[in-house]
Short mmCIF file of C-alpha atoms and ligand atoms in Angstrom, two decimals:
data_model
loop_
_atom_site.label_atom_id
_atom_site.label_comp_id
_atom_site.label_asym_id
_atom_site.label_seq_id
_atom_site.Cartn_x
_atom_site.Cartn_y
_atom_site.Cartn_z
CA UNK F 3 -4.93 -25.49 14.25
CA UNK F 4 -2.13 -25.58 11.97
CA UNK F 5 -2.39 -26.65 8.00
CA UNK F 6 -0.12 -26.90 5.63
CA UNK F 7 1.46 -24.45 4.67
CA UNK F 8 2.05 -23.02 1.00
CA UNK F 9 4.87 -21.42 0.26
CA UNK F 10 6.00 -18.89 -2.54
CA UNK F 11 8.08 -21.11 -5.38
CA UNK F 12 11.14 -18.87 -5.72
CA UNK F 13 12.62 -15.66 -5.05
CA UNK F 14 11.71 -13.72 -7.68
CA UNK F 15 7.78 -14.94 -7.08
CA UNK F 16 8.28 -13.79 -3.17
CA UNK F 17 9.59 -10.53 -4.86
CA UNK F 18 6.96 -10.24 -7.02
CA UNK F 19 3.99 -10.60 -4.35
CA UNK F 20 5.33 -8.72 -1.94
CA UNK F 21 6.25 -5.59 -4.57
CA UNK F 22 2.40 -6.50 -5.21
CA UNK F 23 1.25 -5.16 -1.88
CA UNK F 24 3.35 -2.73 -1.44
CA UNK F 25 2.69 -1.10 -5.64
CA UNK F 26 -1.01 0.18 -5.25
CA UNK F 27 -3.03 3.12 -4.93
CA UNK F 28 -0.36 4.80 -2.26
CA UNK F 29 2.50 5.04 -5.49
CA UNK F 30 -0.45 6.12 -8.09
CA UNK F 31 -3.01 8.15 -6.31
CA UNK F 32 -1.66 8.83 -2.93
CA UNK F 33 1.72 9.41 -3.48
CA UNK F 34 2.00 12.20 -6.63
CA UNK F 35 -0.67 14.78 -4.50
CA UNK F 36 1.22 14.41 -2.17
CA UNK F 37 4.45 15.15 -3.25
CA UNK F 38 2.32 18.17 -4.54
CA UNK F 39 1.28 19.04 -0.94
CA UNK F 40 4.64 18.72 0.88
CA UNK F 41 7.33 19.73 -1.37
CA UNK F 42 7.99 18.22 -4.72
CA UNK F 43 11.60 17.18 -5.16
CA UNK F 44 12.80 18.03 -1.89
CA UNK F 45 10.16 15.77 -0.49
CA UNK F 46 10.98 13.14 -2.57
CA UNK F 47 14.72 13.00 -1.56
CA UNK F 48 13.50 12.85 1.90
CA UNK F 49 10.64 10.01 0.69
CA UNK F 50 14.08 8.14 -1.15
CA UNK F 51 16.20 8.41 2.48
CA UNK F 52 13.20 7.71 4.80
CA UNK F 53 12.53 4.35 2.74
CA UNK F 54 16.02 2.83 2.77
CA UNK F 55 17.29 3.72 6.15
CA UNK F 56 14.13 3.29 7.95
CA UNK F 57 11.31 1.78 6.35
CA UNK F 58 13.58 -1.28 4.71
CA UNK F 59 15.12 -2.20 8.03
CA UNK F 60 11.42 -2.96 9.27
CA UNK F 61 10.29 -4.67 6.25
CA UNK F 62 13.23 -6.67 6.97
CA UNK F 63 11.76 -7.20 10.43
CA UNK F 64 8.24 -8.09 9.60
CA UNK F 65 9.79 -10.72 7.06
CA UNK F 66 11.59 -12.37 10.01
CA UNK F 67 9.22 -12.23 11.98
CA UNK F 68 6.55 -14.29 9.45
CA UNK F 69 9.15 -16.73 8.73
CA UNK F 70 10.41 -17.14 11.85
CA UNK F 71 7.39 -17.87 12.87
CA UNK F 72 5.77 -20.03 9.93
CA UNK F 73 2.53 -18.65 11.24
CA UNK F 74 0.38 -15.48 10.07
CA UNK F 75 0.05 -12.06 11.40
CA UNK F 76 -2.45 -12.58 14.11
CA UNK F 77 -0.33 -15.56 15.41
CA UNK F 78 3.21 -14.89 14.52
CA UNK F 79 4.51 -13.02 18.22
CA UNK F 80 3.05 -15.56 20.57
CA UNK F 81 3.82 -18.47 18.26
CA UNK F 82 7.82 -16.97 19.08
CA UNK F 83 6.83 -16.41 22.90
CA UNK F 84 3.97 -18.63 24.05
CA UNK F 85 4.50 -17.56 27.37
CA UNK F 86 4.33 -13.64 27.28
CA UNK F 87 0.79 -12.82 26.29
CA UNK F 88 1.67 -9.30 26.07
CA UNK F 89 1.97 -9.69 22.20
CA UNK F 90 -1.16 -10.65 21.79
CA UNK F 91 -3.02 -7.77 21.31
CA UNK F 92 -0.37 -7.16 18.13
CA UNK F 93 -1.95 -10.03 16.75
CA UNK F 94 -5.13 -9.03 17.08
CA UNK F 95 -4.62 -5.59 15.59
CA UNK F 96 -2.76 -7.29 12.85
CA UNK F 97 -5.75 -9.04 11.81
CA UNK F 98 -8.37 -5.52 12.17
CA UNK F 99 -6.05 -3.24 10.97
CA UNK F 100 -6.12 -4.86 7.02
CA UNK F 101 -9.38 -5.54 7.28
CA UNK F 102 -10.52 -1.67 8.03
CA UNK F 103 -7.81 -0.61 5.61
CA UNK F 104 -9.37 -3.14 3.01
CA UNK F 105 -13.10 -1.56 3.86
CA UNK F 106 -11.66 1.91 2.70
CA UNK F 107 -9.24 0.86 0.07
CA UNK F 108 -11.89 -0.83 -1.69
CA UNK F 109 -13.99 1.97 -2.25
CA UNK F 110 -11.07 4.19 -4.39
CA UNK F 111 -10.45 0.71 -5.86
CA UNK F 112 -14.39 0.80 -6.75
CA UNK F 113 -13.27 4.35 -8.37
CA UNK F 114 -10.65 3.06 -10.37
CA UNK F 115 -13.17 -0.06 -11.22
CA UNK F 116 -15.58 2.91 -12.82
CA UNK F 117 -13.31 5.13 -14.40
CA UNK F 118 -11.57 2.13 -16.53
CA UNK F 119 -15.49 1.72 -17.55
CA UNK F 120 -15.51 5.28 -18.20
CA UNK F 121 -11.86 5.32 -20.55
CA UNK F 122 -13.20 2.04 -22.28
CA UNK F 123 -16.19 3.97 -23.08
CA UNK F 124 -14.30 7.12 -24.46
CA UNK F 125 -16.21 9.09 -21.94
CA UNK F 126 -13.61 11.33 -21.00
CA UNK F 127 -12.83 12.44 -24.61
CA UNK F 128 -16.57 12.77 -25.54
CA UNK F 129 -17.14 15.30 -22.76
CA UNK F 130 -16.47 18.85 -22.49
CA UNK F 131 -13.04 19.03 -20.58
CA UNK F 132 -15.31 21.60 -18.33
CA UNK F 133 -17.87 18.79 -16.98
CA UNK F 134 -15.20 16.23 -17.25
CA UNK F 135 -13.92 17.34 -13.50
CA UNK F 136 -16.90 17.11 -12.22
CA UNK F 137 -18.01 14.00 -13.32
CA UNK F 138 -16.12 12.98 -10.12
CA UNK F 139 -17.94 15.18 -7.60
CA UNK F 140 -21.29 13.59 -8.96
CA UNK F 141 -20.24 9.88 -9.36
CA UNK F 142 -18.77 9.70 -5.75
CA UNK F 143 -21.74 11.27 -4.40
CA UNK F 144 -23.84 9.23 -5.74
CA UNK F 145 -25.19 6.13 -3.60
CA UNK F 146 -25.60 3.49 -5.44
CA UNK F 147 -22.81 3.43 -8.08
CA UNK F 148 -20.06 3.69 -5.96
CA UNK F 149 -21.29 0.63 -3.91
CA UNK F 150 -21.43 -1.44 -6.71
CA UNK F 151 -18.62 -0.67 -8.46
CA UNK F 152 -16.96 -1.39 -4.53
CA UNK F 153 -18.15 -4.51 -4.50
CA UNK F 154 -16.82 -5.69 -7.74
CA UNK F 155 -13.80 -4.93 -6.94
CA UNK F 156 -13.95 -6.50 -3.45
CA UNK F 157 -15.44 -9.92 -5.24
CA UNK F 158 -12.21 -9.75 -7.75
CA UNK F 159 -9.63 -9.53 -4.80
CA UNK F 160 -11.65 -12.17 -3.14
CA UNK F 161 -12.18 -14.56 -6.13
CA UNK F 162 -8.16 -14.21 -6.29
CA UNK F 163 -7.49 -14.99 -2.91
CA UNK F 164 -10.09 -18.11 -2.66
CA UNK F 165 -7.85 -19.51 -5.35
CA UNK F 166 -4.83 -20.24 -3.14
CA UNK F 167 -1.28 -18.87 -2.11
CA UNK F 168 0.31 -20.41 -5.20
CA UNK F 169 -2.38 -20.49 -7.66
CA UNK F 170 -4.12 -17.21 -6.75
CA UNK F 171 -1.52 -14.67 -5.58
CA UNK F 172 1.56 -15.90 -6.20
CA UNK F 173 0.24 -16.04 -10.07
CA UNK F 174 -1.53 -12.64 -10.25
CA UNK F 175 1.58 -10.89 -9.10
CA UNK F 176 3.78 -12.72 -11.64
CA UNK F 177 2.24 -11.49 -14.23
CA UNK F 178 0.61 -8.09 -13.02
CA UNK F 179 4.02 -6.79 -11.93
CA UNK F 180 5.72 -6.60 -14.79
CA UNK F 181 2.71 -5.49 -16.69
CA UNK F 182 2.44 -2.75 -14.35
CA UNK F 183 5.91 -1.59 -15.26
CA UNK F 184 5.32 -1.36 -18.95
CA UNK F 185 2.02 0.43 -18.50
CA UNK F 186 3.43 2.83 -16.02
CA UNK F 187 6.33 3.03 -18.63
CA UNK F 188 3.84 3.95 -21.35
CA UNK F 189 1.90 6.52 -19.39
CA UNK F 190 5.88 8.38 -18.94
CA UNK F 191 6.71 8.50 -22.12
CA UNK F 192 3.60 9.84 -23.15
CA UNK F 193 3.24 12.30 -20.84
CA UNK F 194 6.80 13.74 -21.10
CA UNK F 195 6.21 14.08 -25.10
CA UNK F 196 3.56 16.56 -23.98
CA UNK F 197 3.78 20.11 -24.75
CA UNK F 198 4.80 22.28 -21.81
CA UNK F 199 5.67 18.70 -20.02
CA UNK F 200 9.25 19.98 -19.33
CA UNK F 201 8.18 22.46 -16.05
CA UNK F 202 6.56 19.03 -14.44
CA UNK F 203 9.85 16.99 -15.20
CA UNK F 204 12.01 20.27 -13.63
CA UNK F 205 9.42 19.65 -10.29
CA UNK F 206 10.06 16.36 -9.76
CA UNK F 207 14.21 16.80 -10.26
CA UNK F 208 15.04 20.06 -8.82
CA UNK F 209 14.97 20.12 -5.24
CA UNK F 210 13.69 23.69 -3.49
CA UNK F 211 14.02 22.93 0.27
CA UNK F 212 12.39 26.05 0.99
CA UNK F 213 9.24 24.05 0.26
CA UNK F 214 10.01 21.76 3.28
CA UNK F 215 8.35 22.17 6.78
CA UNK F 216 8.19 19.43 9.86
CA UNK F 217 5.11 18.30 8.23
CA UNK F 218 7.16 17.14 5.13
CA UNK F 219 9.24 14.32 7.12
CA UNK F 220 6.04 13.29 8.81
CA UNK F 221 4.48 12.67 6.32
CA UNK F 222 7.33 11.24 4.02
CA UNK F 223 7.95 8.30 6.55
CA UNK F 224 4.00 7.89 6.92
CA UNK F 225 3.62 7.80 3.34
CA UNK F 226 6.86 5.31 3.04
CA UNK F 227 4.85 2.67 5.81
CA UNK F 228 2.02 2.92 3.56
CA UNK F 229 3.81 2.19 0.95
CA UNK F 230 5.42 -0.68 1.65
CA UNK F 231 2.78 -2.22 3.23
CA UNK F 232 4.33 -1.96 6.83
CA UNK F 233 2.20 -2.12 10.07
CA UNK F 234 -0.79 -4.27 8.84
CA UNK F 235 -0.17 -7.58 9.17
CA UNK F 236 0.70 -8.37 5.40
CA UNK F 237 4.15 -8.48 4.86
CA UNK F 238 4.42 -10.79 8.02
CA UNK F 239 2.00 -13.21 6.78
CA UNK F 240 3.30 -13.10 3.34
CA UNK F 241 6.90 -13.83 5.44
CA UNK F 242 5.40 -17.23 6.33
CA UNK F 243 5.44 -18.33 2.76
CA UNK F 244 8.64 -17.45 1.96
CA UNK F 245 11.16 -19.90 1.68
CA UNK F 246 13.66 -20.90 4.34
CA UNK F 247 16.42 -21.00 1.62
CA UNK F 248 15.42 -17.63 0.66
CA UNK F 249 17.51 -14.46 0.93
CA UNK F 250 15.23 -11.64 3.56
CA UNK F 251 17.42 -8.90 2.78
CA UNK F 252 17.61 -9.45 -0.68
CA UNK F 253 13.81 -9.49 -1.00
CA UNK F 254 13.08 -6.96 1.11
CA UNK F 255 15.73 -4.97 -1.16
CA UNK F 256 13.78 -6.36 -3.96
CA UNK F 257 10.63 -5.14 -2.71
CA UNK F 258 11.26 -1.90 -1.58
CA UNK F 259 13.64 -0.65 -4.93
CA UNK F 260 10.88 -1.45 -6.84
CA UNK F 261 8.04 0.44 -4.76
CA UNK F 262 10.19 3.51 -4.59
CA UNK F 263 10.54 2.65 -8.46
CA UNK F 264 6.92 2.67 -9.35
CA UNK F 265 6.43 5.68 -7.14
CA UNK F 266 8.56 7.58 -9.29
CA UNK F 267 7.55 6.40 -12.06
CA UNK F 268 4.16 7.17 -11.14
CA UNK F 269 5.26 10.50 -10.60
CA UNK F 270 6.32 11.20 -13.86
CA UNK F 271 3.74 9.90 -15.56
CA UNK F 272 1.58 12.34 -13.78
CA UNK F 273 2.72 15.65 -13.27
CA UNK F 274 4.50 16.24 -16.64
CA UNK F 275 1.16 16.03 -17.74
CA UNK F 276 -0.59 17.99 -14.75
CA UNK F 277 1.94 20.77 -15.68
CA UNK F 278 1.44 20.50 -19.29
CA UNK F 279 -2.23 21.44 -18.74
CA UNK F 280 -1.70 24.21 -16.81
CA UNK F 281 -3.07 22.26 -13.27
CA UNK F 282 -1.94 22.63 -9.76
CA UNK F 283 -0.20 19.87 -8.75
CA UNK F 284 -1.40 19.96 -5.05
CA UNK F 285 -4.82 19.49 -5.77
CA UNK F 286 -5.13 16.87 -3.43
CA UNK F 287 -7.15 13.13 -3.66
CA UNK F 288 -8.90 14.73 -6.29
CA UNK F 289 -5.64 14.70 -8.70
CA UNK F 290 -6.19 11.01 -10.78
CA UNK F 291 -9.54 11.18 -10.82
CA UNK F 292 -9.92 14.90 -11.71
CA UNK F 293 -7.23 16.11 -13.72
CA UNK F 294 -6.22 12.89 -15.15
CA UNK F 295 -9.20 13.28 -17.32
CA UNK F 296 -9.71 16.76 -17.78
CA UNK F 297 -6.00 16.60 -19.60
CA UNK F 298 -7.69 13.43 -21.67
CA UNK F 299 -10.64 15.62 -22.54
CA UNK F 300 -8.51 18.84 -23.35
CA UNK F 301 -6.33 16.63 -25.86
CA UNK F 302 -9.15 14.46 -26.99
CA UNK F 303 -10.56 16.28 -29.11
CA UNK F 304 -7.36 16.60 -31.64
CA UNK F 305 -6.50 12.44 -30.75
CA UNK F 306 -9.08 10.94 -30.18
CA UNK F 307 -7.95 7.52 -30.16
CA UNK F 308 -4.33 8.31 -28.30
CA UNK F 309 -6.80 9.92 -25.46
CA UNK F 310 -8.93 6.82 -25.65
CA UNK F 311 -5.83 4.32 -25.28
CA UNK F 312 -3.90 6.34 -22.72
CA UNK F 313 -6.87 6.82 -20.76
CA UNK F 314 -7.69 3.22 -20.84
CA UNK F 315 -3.54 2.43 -19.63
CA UNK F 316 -4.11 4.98 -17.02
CA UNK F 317 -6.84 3.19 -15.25
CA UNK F 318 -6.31 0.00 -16.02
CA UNK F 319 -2.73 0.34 -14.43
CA UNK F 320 -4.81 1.77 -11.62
CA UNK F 321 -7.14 -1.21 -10.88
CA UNK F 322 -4.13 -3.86 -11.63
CA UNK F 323 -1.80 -2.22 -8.83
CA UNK F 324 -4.79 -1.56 -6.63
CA UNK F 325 -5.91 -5.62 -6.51
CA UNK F 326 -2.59 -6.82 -5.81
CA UNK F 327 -2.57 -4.74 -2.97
CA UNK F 328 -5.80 -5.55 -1.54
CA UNK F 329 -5.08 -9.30 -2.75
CA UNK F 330 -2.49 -8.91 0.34
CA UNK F 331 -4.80 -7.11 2.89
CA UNK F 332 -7.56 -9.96 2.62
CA UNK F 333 -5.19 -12.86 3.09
CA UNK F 334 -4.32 -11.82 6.65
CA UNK F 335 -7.74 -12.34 7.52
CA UNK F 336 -7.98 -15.52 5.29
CA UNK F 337 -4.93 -17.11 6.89
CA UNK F 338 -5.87 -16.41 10.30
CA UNK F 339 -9.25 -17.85 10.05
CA UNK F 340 -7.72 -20.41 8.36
CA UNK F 341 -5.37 -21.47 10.50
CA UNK F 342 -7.05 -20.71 13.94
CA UNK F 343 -10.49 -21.88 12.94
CA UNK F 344 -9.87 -24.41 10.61
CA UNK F 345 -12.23 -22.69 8.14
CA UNK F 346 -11.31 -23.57 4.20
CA UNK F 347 -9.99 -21.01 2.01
CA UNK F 348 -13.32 -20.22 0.34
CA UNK F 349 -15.09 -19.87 3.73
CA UNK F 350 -13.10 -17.59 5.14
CA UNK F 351 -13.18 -15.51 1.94
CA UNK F 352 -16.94 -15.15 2.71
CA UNK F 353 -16.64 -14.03 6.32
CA UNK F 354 -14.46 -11.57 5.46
CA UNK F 355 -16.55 -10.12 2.59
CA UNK F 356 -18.96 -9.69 5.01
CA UNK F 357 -17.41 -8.38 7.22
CA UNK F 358 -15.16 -5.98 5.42
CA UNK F 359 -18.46 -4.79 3.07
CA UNK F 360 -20.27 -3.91 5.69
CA UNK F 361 -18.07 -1.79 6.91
CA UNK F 362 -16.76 -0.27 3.39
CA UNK F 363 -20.64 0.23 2.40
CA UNK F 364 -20.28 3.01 5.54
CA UNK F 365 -17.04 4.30 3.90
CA UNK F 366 -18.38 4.73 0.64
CA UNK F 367 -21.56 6.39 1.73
CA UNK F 368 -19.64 9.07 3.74
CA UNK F 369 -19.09 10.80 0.50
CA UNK F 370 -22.69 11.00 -0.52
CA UNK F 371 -25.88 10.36 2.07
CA UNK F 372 -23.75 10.07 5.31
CA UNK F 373 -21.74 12.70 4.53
CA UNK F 374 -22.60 14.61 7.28
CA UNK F 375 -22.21 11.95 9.83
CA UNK F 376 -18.41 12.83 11.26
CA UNK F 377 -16.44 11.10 13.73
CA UNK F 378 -14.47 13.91 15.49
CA UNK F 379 -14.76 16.05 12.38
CA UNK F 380 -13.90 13.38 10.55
CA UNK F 381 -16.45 11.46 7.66
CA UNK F 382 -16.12 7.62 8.24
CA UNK F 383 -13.90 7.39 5.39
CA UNK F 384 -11.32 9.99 6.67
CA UNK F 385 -11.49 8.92 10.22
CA UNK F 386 -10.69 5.06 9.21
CA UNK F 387 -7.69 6.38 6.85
CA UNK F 388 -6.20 8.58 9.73
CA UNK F 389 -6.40 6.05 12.25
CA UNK F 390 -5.27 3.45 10.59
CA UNK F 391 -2.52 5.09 8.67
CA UNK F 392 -1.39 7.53 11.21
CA UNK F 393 -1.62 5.61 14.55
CA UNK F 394 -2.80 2.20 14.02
CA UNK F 395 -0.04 0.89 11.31
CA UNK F 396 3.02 3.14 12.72
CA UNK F 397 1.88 1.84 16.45
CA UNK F 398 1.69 -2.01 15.27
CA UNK F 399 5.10 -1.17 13.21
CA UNK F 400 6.84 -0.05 16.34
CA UNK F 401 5.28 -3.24 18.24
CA UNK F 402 7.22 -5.25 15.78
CA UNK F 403 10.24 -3.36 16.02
CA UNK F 404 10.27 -3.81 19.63
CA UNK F 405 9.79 -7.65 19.67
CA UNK F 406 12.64 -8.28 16.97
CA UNK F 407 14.70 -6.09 19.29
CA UNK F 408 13.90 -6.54 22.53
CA UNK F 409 11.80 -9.71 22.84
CA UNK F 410 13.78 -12.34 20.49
CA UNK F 411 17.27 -13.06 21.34
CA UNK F 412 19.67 -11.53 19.30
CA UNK F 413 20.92 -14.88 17.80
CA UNK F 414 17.58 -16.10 16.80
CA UNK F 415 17.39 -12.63 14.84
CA UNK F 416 20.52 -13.26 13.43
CA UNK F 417 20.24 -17.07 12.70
CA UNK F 418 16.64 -16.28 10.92
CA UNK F 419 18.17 -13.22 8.53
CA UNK F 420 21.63 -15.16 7.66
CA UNK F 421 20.05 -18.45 6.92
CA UNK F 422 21.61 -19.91 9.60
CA UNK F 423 24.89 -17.58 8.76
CA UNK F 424 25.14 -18.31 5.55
CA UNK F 425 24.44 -14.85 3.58
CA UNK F 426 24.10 -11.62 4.75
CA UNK F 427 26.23 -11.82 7.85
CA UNK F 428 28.35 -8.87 7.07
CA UNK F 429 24.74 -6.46 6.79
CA UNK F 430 23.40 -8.07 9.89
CA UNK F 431 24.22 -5.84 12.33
CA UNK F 432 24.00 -2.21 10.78
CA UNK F 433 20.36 -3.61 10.48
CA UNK F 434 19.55 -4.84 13.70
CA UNK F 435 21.11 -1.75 15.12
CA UNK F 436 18.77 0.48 12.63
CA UNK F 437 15.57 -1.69 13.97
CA UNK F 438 16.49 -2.12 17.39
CA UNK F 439 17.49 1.80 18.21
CA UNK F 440 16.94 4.03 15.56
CA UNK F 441 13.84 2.84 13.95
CA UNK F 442 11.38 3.17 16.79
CA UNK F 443 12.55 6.57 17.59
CA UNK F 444 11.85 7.66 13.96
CA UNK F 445 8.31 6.01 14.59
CA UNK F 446 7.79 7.27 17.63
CA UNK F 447 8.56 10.64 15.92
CA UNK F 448 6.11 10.87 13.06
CA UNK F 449 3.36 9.41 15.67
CA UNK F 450 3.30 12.60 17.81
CA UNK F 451 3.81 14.61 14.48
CA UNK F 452 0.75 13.40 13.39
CA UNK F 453 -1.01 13.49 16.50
CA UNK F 454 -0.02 17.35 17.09
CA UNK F 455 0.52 19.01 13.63
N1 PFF A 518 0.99 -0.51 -0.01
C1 PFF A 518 -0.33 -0.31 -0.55
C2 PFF A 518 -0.32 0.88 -1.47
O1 PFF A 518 0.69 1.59 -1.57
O2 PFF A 518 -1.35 1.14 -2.09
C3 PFF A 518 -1.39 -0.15 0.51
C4 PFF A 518 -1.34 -1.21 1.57
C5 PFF A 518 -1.43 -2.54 1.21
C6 PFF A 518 -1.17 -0.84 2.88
C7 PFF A 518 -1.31 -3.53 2.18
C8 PFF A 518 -1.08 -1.81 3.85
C9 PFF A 518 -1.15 -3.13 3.49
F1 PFF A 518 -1.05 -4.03 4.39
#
């Protein structure tokens, strides 16, 4: 059943919402322990390379292939070729995989829900900077606050996407972006002006590539999908809005500049201050919600009101990037049931709250009673987040590489990302050369990296 359709209102706005899903917990929480883990500067170098010559090229793909198509995810490949029904079980993954990722993602979003109570509160300069990291240990542990503060957080990304294309996301990610870029801004500054801060900037700017293994490019290109939102169904749907006038490469430029932006950013509004109280910087998920406030306590009690307000732009940068982002993974579902079903915006918002609660109520409990219930070693929280991030999104991101490659005709590729051969002709074909031949190596690559390392 088709409706109409709403569309983004300019460039910029496209920009904007799509730099919304992609800027989230990845750049903030997931992406300085991790640079921690696998190597620091030389990682992020590799990070920088594996976004722009491999990740961009299939951002540019999944664009096409939503506007192209004028239809979401779940629809978008057999809307192009009615006739193969091949592609249809990349439809249907693009519809579960945002919907599990949205299940798990909304339980560190619950987190980052709590811990802005927490800052607001002054709760991390009241307490001893001792019992300050372990504050997290009990909180996510314990059942019921997790699951509420989950479920405030999934009502807010709901209540946002109920509201409409235009008026609901298009507007939040106006205004959040930017605002996310002077927080983030805030949070550097301050943290470089720390004592000791200098050994954290010297991390993230001198490259030792003694510190890389296989591992590292594995998971730089896995961490660059995450990123930018690729494999899941998002970026194509938010394709459909975009306008036909519109230039693809320019906002998928747009997009993924500012991602890799915020993810330094991020970076260096963290580990400065990591260093500067004498942390490890690979300490894993843990880092934000751990350290973050033991270096708020350990300061507090000399500033107390700097602590308090830097605390509070910590988290509430946190939550911001966090809802645009799962702002993106709900709509999927939203669109599709739209659009196949007929249901109304608000209706579908309530099928998939149930649905997607359910299924994060299991994913937050894994960390307190059903921790001990493990999927092949796994807790239901870190069996959804390998799955999903290491085989589901790469496999549906090589999917879509292959049907912009293999199943569309060259010239419709073309036609779509030149506007008819207006712009971009003379970048054309270095890209579809990237997605058609070198991209689903590279996937194919970290896939049985993952699967064997
Ligand atoms: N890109 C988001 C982040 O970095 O937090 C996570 C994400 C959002 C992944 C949307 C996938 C997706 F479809």
């Amino acid at each position: 059943m088709s409706h109409n359709r709403e569309n983004f209102g300019s460039l910029t706005t496209a920009i904007f919402a799509m730099a919304g899903s992609a800027i989230g917990l990845g750049n903030i929480w997931r992406f300085p322990y991790i640079v921690g883990e696998y190597g620091g500067a030389a990682f992020i170098l590799i990070y920088i390379l594996a976004t722009m010559l491999v990740s961009l090229p299939i951002f540019v793909a999944e664009v096409t292939l939503g506007r192209r198509s004028r239809s979401s995810a779940y629809g978008s490949m057999q809307k192009l070729r009615p006739d193969d029904r091949r592609w249809k079980l990349a439809g249907i993954m693009s519809v579960l995989i945002p919907m599990v990722i949205v299940s798990y993602y909304s339980v560190v979003g619950g987190w980052s829900v709590d811990y802005l109570g927490k800052a607001l509160a002054s709760e991390f300069i009241s307490e001893d900077p001792s019992t300050v990291s372990s504050l997290f240990g009990d909180f996510i542990s314990n059942p019921w606050l997790p699951l509420v503060m989950q479920m405030l957080f999934l009502l807010a990304t709901l209540v946002i996407v109920a509201l409409g294309v235009k008026s609901g996301i298009e507007k939040f990610s106006k205004y959040s972006i930017p605002v996310l870029f002077v927080l983030i801004l805030v949070m550097c500054i301050y943290s470089i002006s720390l004592p000791g801060a200098g050994q954290g900037v010297r991390y993230l700017l001198h490259p030792d590539f003694s510190q890389i293994s296989p591992r590292s490019f594995a998971y730089a290109l896995g961490q660059s999908f995450f990123s930018l939102s690729l494999g899941a169904g998002t970026i194509v749907t938010y394709g459909s809005y975009m306008r036909s006038r519109e230039n693809i490469i320019q906002t998928s430029a747009g997009t993924a500049v500012s991602d890799l932006l915020f993810a330094l950013l991020a970076g260096l509004a963290i580990m400065p201050a990591v260093f500067a109280a004498g942390i490890e910087p690979g300490a894993g998920p843990g880092l934000i919600f751990q350290t973050i406030p033991y270096i708020f306590s350990s300061m507090g009690a000399s500033m107390p009101v700097v602590g308090t307000v830097i605390s509070v732009v910590f988290f509430l940068t946190v939550v911001v990037a966090a809802l645009t982002s799962s702002i993106s993974l709900v709509e999927v579902g939203v669109a599709h049931l739209n659009e196949k079903y007929g249901l109304s915006r608000i209706k579908a918002c309530i099928v998939v709250f149930v649905l997607c609660s359910s299924l994060g109520v299991l994913c937050s409990l894994s960390f307190g009673p059903l921790s001990s219930f493990t999927i092949f070693g796994k807790t239901i929280f870190d069996f959804c987040d390998w799955l999903i991030s290491n085989m589901m999104m790469p496999l549906l991101a090589l999917i879509t590489t292959l049907f912009i490659g293999f199943a569309l005709k060259r010239s419709e590729v073309r036609d779509e990302i030149t506007n008819s051969g207006t712009v971009n002709g003379k970048v054309f074909p270095v890209f579809y050369f990237i997605l058609k031949w070198v991209a689903p190596v590279f996937i194919i690559v970290i896939m049985v990296t993952n699967f064997i390392l």
